[in-house]
PDB file of C-alpha atoms in Angstrom:
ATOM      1  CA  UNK Q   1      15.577   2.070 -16.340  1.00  0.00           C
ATOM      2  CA  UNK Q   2      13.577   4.571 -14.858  1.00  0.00           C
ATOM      3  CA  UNK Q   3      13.032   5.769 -10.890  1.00  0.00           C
ATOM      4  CA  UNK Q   4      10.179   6.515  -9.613  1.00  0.00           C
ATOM      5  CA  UNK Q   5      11.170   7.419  -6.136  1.00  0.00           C
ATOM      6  CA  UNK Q   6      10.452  10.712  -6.263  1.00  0.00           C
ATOM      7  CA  UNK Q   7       8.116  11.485  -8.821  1.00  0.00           C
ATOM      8  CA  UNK Q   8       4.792  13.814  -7.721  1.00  0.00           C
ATOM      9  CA  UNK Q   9       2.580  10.859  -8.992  1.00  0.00           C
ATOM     10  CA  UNK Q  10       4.203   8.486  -6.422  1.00  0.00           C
ATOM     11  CA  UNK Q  11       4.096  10.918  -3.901  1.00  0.00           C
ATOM     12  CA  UNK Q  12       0.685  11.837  -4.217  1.00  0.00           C
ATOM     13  CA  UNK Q  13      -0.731   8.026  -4.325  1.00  0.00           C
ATOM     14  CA  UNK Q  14       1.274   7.437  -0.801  1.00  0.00           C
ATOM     15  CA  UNK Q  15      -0.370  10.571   0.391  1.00  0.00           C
ATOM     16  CA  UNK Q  16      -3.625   9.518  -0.717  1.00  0.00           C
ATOM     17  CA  UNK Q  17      -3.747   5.809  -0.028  1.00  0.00           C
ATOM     18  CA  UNK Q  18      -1.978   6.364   3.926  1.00  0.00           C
ATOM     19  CA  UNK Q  19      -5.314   8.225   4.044  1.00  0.00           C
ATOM     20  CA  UNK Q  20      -7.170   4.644   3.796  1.00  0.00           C
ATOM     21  CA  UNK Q  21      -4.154   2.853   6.054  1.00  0.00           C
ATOM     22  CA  UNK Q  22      -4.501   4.470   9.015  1.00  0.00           C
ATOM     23  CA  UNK Q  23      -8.248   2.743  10.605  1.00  0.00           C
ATOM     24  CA  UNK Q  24      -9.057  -0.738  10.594  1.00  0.00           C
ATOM     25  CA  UNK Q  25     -12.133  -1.796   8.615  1.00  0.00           C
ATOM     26  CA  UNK Q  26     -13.953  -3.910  10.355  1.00  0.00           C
ATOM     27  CA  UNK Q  27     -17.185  -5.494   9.370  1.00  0.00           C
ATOM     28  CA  UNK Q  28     -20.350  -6.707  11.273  1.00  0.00           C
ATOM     29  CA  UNK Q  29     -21.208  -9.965   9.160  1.00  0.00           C
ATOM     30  CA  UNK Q  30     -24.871  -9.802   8.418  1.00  0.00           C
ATOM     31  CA  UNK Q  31     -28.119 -12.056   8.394  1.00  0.00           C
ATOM     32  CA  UNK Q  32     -26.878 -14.721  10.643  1.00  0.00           C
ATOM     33  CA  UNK Q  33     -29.900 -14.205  13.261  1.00  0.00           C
ATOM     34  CA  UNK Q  34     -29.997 -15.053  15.976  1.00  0.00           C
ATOM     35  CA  UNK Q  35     -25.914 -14.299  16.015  1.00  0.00           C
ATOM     36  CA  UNK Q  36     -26.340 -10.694  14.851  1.00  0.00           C
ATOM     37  CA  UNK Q  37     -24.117  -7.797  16.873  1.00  0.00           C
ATOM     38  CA  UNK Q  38     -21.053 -11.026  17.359  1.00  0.00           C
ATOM     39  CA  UNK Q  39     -19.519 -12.087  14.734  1.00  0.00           C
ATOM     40  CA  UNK Q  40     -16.808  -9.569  12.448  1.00  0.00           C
ATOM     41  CA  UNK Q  41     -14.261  -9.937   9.605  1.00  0.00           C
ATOM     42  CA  UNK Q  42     -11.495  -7.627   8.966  1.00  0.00           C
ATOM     43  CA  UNK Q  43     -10.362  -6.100   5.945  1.00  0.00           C
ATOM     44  CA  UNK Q  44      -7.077  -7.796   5.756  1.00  0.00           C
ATOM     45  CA  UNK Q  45      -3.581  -5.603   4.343  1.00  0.00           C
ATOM     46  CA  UNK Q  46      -1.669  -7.453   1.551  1.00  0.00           C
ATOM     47  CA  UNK Q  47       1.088  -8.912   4.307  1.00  0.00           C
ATOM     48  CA  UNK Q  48      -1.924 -10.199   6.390  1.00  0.00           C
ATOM     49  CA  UNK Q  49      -3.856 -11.860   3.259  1.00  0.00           C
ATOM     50  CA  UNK Q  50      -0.810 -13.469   2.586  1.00  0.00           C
ATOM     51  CA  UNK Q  51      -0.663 -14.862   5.932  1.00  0.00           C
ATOM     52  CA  UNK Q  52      -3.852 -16.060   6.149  1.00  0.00           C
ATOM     53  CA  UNK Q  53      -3.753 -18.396   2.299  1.00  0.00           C
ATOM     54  CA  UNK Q  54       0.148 -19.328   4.122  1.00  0.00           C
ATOM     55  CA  UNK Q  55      -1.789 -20.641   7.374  1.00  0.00           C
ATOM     56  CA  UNK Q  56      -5.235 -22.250   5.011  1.00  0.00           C
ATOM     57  CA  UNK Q  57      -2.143 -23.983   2.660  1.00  0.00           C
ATOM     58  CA  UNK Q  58      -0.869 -25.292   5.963  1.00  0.00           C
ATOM     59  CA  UNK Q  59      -3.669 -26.476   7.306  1.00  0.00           C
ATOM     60  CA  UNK Q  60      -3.888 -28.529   4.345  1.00  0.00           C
ATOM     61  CA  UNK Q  61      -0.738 -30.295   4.905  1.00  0.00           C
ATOM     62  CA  UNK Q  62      -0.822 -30.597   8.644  1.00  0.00           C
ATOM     63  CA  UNK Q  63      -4.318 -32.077   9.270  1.00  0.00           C
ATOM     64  CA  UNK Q  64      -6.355 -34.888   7.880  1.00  0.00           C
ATOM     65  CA  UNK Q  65      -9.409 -34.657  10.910  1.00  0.00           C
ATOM     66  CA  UNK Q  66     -11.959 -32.605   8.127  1.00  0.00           C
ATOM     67  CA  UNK Q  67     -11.735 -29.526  10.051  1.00  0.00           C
ATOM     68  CA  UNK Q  68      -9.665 -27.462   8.006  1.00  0.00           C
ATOM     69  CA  UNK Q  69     -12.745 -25.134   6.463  1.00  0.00           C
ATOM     70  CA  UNK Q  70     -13.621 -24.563  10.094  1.00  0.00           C
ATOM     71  CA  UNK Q  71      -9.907 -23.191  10.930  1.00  0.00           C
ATOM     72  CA  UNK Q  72      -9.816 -21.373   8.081  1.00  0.00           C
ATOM     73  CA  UNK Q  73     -13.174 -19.559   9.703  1.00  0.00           C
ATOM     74  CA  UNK Q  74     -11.709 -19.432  12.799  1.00  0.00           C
ATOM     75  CA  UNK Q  75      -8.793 -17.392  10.979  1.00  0.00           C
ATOM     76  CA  UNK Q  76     -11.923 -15.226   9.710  1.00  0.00           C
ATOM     77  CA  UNK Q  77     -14.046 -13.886  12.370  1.00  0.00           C
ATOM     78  CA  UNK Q  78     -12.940 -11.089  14.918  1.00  0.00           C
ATOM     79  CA  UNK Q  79     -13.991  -9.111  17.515  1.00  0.00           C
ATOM     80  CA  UNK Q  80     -15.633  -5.426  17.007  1.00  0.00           C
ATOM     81  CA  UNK Q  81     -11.836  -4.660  17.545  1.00  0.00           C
ATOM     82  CA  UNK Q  82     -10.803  -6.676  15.211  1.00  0.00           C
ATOM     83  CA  UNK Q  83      -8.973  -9.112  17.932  1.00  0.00           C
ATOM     84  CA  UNK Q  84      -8.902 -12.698  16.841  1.00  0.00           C
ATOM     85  CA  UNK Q  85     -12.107 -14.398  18.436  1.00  0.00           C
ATOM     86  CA  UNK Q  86     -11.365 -18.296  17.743  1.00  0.00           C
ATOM     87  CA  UNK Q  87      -8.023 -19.796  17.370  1.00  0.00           C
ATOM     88  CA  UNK Q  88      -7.455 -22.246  14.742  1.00  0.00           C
ATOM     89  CA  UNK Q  89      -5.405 -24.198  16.888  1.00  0.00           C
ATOM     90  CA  UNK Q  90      -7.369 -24.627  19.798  1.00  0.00           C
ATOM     91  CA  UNK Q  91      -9.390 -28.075  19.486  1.00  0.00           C
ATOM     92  CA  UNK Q  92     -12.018 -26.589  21.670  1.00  0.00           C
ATOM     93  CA  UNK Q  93     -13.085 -23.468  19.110  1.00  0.00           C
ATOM     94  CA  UNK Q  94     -12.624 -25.596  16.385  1.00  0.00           C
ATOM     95  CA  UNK Q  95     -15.400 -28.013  18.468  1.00  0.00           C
ATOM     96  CA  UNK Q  96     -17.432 -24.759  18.872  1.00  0.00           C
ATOM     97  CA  UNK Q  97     -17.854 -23.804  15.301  1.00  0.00           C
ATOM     98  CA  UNK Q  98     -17.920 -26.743  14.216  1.00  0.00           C
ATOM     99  CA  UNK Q  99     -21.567 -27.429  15.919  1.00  0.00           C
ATOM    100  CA  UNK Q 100     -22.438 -23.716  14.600  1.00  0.00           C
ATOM    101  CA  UNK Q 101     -25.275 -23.794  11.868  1.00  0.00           C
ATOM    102  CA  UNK Q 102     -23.316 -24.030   8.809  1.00  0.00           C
ATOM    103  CA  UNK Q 103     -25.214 -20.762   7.551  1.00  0.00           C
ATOM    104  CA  UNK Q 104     -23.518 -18.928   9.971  1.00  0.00           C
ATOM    105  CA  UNK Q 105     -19.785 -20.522   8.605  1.00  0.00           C
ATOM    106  CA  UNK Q 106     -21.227 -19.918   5.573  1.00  0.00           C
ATOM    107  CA  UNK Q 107     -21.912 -16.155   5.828  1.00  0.00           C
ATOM    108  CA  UNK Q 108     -18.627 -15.493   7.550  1.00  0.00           C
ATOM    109  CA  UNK Q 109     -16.870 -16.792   4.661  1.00  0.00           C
ATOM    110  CA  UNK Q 110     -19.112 -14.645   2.268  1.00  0.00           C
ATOM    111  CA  UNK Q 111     -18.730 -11.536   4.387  1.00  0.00           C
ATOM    112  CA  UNK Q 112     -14.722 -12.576   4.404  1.00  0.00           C
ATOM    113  CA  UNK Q 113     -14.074 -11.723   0.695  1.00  0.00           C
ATOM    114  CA  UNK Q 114     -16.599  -9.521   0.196  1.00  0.00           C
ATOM    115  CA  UNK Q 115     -14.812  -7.336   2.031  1.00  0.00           C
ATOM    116  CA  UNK Q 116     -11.653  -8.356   1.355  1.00  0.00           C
ATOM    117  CA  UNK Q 117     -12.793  -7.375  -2.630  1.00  0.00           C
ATOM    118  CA  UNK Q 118     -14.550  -4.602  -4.260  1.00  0.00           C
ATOM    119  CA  UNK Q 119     -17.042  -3.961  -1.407  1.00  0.00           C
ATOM    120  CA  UNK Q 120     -14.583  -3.577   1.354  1.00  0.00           C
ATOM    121  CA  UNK Q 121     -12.773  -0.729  -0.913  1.00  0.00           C
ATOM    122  CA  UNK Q 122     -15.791   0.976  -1.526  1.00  0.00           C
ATOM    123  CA  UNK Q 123     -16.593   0.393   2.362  1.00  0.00           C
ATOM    124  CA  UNK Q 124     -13.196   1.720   3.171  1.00  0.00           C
ATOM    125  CA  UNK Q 125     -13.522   4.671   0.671  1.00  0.00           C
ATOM    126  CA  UNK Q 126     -16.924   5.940   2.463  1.00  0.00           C
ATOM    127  CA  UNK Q 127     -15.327   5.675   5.969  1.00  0.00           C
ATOM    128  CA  UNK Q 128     -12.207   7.575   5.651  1.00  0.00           C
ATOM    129  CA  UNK Q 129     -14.762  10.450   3.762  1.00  0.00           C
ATOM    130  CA  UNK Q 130     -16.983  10.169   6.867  1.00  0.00           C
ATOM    131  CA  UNK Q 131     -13.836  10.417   9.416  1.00  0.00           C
TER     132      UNK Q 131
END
């Protein structure tokens, strides 16, 4: 079996990709009028995707009240910092977002994997050339 600890091709991806790593991308999720300029998603790293399908699956298994899509939102939208806004455990956010328009749920979860996909790459790609 062959290493590849050292090769150049290895070294030259790290090099390339810490590049990307080192801001946060966060995204204003758009069209939800009149909550415009409030409501952000995060590109997420692989440990922190993982973490968030780990805390949906639980959700699954830990309450029957028909709120789960809602804490998976709340898991979802940030601040322009990228600080969590809503807490998926906190009856009263849940309550909160619940009585949102479901566009607005709606369009968070859109925004969520689109740039958690190709978009948020692409995003991520013109940002670090602009920085």
């Amino acid at each position: 079996m062959t290493s590849t600890a050292d090769t150049p091709n290895k070294k030259a991806f790290i090099d390339s990709a810490r590049r990307y790593m080192r801001k946060d991308v966060i995204s204003e999720v758009p069209d939800i009028a009149p909550y415009d300029k409030h409501l952000y998603v995060k590109m997420l790293n692989v440990r922190e995707m993982t973490d968030f399908f780990q805390r949906c699956s639980e959700f699954e298994s830990g309450y029957d009240d028909g709120l789960n899509g809602v804490r998976e939102k709340a898991l979802m939208i940030v601040d322009r910092e990228g600080k969590p806004m809503f807490y998926p455990d906190d009856r009263e956010d849940l309550e909160f977002l619940a009585d949102l328009p479901s566009k607005v749920l709606a369009a968070v979860q859109d925004h969520f994997f689109l740039i958690n996909g190709d978009a948020g790459l692409k995003k991520q790609s013109q940002d670090a050339k602009n920085s």
